Short mmCIF file of C-alpha atoms in Angstrom, two decimals:
data_model
loop_
_atom_site.label_atom_id
_atom_site.label_comp_id
_atom_site.label_asym_id
_atom_site.label_seq_id
_atom_site.Cartn_x
_atom_site.Cartn_y
_atom_site.Cartn_z
CA ALA A 19 0.00 0.00 0.00
CA PRO A 20 2.74 2.55 0.82
CA ALA A 21 4.41 1.79 -2.52
CA ASP A 22 1.14 2.35 -4.39
CA GLU A 23 0.59 5.62 -2.53
CA GLU A 24 4.13 6.80 -3.35
CA GLU A 25 3.61 5.94 -7.02
CA ARG A 26 0.31 7.84 -7.05
CA PHE A 27 1.95 10.92 -5.56
CA SER A 28 4.82 10.77 -8.07
CA LEU A 29 2.28 10.63 -10.91
CA LEU A 30 0.47 13.64 -9.46
CA ASP A 31 3.78 15.50 -9.21
CA ARG A 32 4.50 14.80 -12.87
CA LEU A 33 1.05 16.04 -13.85
CA ARG A 34 1.56 19.23 -11.82
CA ALA A 35 4.87 19.79 -13.61
CA ILE A 36 3.09 20.06 -16.98
CA ASP A 37 2.93 23.74 -17.89
CA GLY A 38 0.63 25.72 -20.15
CA VAL A 39 2.62 25.09 -23.33
CA GLU A 40 2.56 21.33 -22.81
CA TRP A 41 -1.15 21.35 -22.01
CA GLY A 42 -1.73 23.40 -25.17
CA VAL A 43 0.20 20.89 -27.29
CA LEU A 44 -1.69 17.99 -25.70
CA ALA A 45 -4.98 19.71 -26.53
CA LEU A 46 -3.85 20.18 -30.14
CA PHE A 47 -2.81 16.53 -30.23
CA ALA A 48 -6.31 15.48 -29.11
CA ILE A 49 -7.86 17.66 -31.83
CA SER A 50 -5.46 16.20 -34.39
CA LEU A 51 -6.32 12.66 -33.33
CA VAL A 52 -10.03 13.35 -33.87
CA LEU A 53 -9.37 14.91 -37.29
CA HIS A 54 -7.20 11.99 -38.37
CA LEU A 55 -9.52 9.21 -37.17
CA TRP A 56 -12.90 10.75 -37.97
CA ASN A 57 -14.55 8.86 -40.83
CA VAL A 58 -11.17 7.63 -42.03
CA GLY A 59 -12.46 4.33 -43.43
CA PRO A 60 -15.15 5.14 -46.05
CA ARG A 61 -12.97 7.09 -48.51
CA ALA A 62 -12.14 5.06 -51.65
CA TYR A 63 -8.77 3.31 -51.55
CA HIS A 64 -5.82 4.45 -53.63
CA HIS A 65 -3.93 1.79 -55.64
CA ASP A 66 -0.94 1.86 -53.25
CA GLU A 67 -3.20 1.63 -50.22
CA SER A 68 -5.00 -1.39 -51.62
CA GLN A 69 -1.70 -3.24 -52.10
CA HIS A 70 -0.45 -2.39 -48.61
CA ALA A 71 -3.73 -3.47 -47.03
CA ALA A 72 -4.03 -6.63 -49.15
CA PHE A 73 -0.53 -7.97 -48.47
CA SER A 74 -0.91 -7.12 -44.77
CA TYR A 75 -4.17 -9.06 -44.75
CA TYR A 76 -2.52 -12.07 -46.40
CA PHE A 77 0.24 -11.89 -43.79
CA ALA A 78 -2.30 -11.73 -40.95
CA MET A 79 -4.16 -14.73 -42.37
CA GLY A 80 -1.03 -16.87 -42.28
CA SER A 81 0.20 -16.61 -45.88
CA GLY A 82 3.54 -15.22 -44.74
CA TYR A 83 5.39 -12.10 -45.81
CA ARG A 84 8.02 -11.68 -48.52
CA HIS A 85 9.79 -8.37 -48.81
CA ASP A 86 9.44 -6.61 -52.15
CA PRO A 87 11.39 -3.35 -52.62
CA LEU A 88 8.57 -2.15 -54.89
CA LEU A 89 6.37 -1.88 -51.77
CA HIS A 90 9.16 -0.39 -49.62
CA GLY A 91 10.01 -1.44 -46.06
CA PRO A 92 8.41 -4.24 -44.02
CA LEU A 93 7.40 -2.18 -40.98
CA GLN A 94 3.91 -1.15 -42.07
CA PHE A 95 3.05 -4.67 -43.25
CA HIS A 96 3.98 -6.13 -39.86
CA VAL A 97 2.12 -3.38 -37.98
CA LEU A 98 -1.00 -3.64 -40.14
CA ALA A 99 -0.99 -7.44 -39.91
CA LEU A 100 -0.84 -7.16 -36.11
CA ILE A 101 -3.71 -4.64 -36.11
CA PHE A 102 -5.77 -6.95 -38.33
CA LYS A 103 -5.12 -9.87 -35.98
CA VAL A 104 -6.08 -7.91 -32.86
CA PHE A 105 -8.85 -5.60 -34.08
CA GLY A 106 -10.02 -7.29 -37.26
CA ASP A 107 -9.60 -6.23 -40.89
CA SER A 108 -11.48 -3.22 -42.22
CA ASP A 109 -10.89 -0.05 -44.19
CA PHE A 110 -10.62 1.78 -40.87
CA THR A 111 -8.05 -0.52 -39.23
CA ALA A 112 -5.91 -0.46 -42.39
CA ARG A 113 -5.45 3.30 -41.97
CA VAL A 114 -5.44 3.69 -38.19
CA PHE A 115 -1.65 3.21 -37.83
CA HIS A 116 -0.86 6.02 -40.25
CA ALA A 117 -3.51 8.27 -38.68
CA VAL A 118 -1.95 7.85 -35.24
CA MET A 119 1.54 8.51 -36.63
CA GLY A 120 0.29 11.74 -38.20
CA SER A 121 -1.24 12.81 -34.90
CA LEU A 122 1.97 12.07 -33.00
CA LEU A 123 3.75 14.57 -35.27
CA VAL A 124 1.90 17.33 -33.40
CA LEU A 125 3.85 16.47 -30.23
CA THR A 126 7.30 16.70 -31.86
CA PRO A 127 7.77 20.51 -31.56
CA LEU A 128 8.17 19.98 -27.80
CA TRP A 129 11.61 18.47 -28.54
CA PHE A 130 12.70 21.84 -29.97
CA ARG A 131 11.29 24.03 -27.20
CA ARG A 132 14.73 25.20 -26.02
CA THR A 133 15.39 26.58 -29.48
CA ILE A 134 12.06 27.98 -30.68
CA GLY A 135 10.48 28.82 -27.30
CA GLY A 136 7.00 28.10 -25.97
CA ALA A 137 5.19 30.29 -28.50
CA GLY A 138 7.13 28.67 -31.34
CA VAL A 139 6.15 25.22 -30.09
CA LEU A 140 2.45 26.11 -30.08
CA VAL A 141 2.59 27.72 -33.53
CA ALA A 142 4.45 24.72 -34.97
CA ALA A 143 2.02 22.25 -33.38
CA LEU A 144 -0.95 24.23 -34.70
CA ALA A 145 0.58 24.28 -38.19
CA LEU A 146 0.94 20.49 -38.08
CA VAL A 147 -2.71 20.15 -37.03
CA ILE A 148 -4.13 22.30 -39.83
CA SER A 149 -1.69 21.29 -42.58
CA PRO A 150 -3.84 19.95 -45.46
CA SER A 151 -1.06 17.78 -46.91
CA ILE A 152 -0.11 16.16 -43.60
CA LEU A 153 -3.77 15.57 -42.73
CA TYR A 154 -4.42 14.03 -46.14
CA TYR A 155 -1.44 11.68 -46.17
CA SER A 156 -1.96 10.77 -42.51
CA ARG A 157 -5.37 9.34 -43.51
CA PHE A 158 -3.65 7.35 -46.26
CA ALA A 159 -2.22 3.81 -45.91
CA ARG A 160 1.24 4.67 -47.15
CA ASN A 161 4.48 4.99 -45.21
CA ASP A 162 5.20 8.66 -46.00
CA VAL A 163 3.92 10.13 -42.73
CA PRO A 164 5.49 7.44 -40.48
CA VAL A 165 8.83 8.14 -42.19
CA LEU A 166 8.29 11.86 -41.56
CA LEU A 167 7.81 11.14 -37.85
CA PHE A 168 10.86 8.88 -37.71
CA THR A 169 13.01 11.46 -39.52
CA THR A 170 11.91 14.10 -37.01
CA MET A 171 12.99 11.74 -34.23
CA MET A 172 16.45 11.47 -35.79
CA ILE A 173 16.80 15.24 -36.16
CA ALA A 174 15.46 16.05 -32.70
CA GLY A 175 17.67 13.48 -30.99
CA THR A 176 20.78 14.75 -32.79
CA TRP A 177 19.96 18.39 -32.07
CA ARG A 178 19.24 17.80 -28.38
CA TYR A 179 22.31 15.61 -27.82
CA ARG A 180 24.60 18.44 -28.88
CA THR A 181 23.61 20.43 -25.79
CA ASP A 182 22.26 17.71 -23.49
CA ARG A 183 24.52 14.66 -23.38
CA ARG A 184 21.88 12.18 -22.23
CA LEU A 185 21.42 8.63 -23.39
CA ARG A 186 17.74 9.25 -24.16
CA TRP A 187 18.63 11.42 -27.17
CA LEU A 188 20.98 8.81 -28.64
CA LEU A 189 18.24 6.22 -28.18
CA LEU A 190 15.81 8.57 -29.94
CA VAL A 191 18.20 8.88 -32.90
CA ALA A 192 18.71 5.11 -33.01
CA ALA A 193 14.96 4.42 -32.84
CA GLY A 194 14.18 6.95 -35.56
CA LEU A 195 16.95 5.64 -37.81
CA GLY A 196 16.01 1.99 -37.36
CA LEU A 197 12.27 2.53 -37.83
CA SER A 198 12.85 4.77 -40.83
CA PHE A 199 15.14 2.24 -42.55
CA ALA A 200 12.46 -0.40 -41.91
CA SER A 201 9.88 1.84 -43.60
CA LYS A 202 11.28 3.37 -46.77
CA GLU A 203 14.48 3.66 -48.80
CA THR A 204 14.37 7.48 -48.76
CA THR A 205 15.98 7.13 -45.33
CA TYR A 206 19.36 6.91 -47.09
CA ILE A 207 18.84 10.49 -48.31
CA ALA A 208 17.70 11.75 -44.89
CA ALA A 209 20.61 10.01 -43.17
CA ALA A 210 23.08 11.50 -45.70
CA VAL A 211 21.76 15.02 -45.04
CA LEU A 212 22.02 14.41 -41.29
CA LEU A 213 25.60 13.19 -41.71
CA LEU A 214 26.47 16.39 -43.60
CA TYR A 215 25.23 18.38 -40.61
CA LEU A 216 27.19 16.18 -38.20
CA ASN A 217 30.33 16.60 -40.33
CA ALA A 218 29.93 20.39 -40.20
CA ALA A 219 29.35 20.29 -36.43
CA LEU A 220 32.41 18.08 -35.96
CA ALA A 221 34.52 20.40 -38.12
CA LEU A 222 33.45 23.36 -35.98
CA LEU A 223 34.28 21.42 -32.82
CA LEU A 224 37.71 20.49 -34.15
CA ARG A 225 38.33 24.10 -35.15
CA GLN A 226 37.54 25.25 -31.63
CA LEU A 227 39.74 22.49 -30.21
CA LEU A 228 42.65 23.41 -32.48
CA LYS A 229 42.17 27.06 -31.60
CA GLY A 230 42.43 26.12 -27.93
CA ILE A 231 45.59 24.11 -28.60
CA GLU A 232 47.01 27.06 -30.56
CA GLN A 233 46.33 29.40 -27.64
CA LEU A 234 47.95 26.89 -25.27
CA LEU A 235 51.07 26.72 -27.48
CA CYS A 236 51.24 30.51 -27.61
CA ALA A 237 51.03 30.69 -23.83
CA ALA A 238 53.75 28.04 -23.50
CA HIS A 239 55.93 29.97 -25.98
CA LEU A 240 55.50 33.20 -24.06
CA PHE A 241 56.28 31.48 -20.79
CA ILE A 242 59.43 29.77 -22.13
CA SER A 243 60.69 32.86 -23.97
CA THR A 244 60.15 34.97 -20.84
CA ARG A 245 62.14 32.50 -18.76
CA ILE A 246 64.95 32.52 -21.36
CA ARG A 247 65.08 36.34 -21.42
CA ARG A 248 65.20 36.43 -17.65
CA ALA A 249 68.07 33.94 -17.69
CA TYR A 250 70.01 36.01 -20.25
CA TRP A 251 69.36 39.17 -18.23
CA SER A 252 70.66 37.51 -15.09
CA VAL A 253 73.83 36.40 -16.88
CA PHE A 254 74.29 39.89 -18.39
CA ARG A 255 73.93 41.57 -14.99
CA GLN A 256 76.62 39.34 -13.54
#
């Protein structure tokens, strides 16, 4: 009982620690979830959607799964097959994974709060809620929006780790990279762009390090030359 009471109080403390910006983003996330899930099943299926749903259905029914690069990564087929097994197969369940991924995008500006501030977080979250293209493709059984979320995870983890050396940010990068590679081949392009940024950041770090070494060598030179001049002056005075 004491352990349960302590856990309850810790949960209450965490809830009290949520500020206005976070509550605002959570409210926008709830609105986004309603927009993404509302009447998501009845719309006619696109050709790509029909293939993704069909092969996921075959997988769920026990026909196995064989990776085909034409249909991109295996992640969505495994997730959709699991959803079909648990919740049944329907036009709605075939799109629910992508709808949830699109809604989760609304929470991602919180990772950049230190850079863009509270107002920037709210504006960015609102823009993600009302974006017609994101809303459309989030109600679409393709892997574009999940890859967008995973790419944001990679960028946010890299950005935060530069100033906050915590394991959680490296794990966020690793999770985003792994999930993105399991989703679509465009991850090679996103990873290459991220590596260019990391190369530039490393070059700047090395420049600062070399500048520090240069200053240290200058200080050592001044110290040694001063000692030599003092020695010569002592000899000259004698």
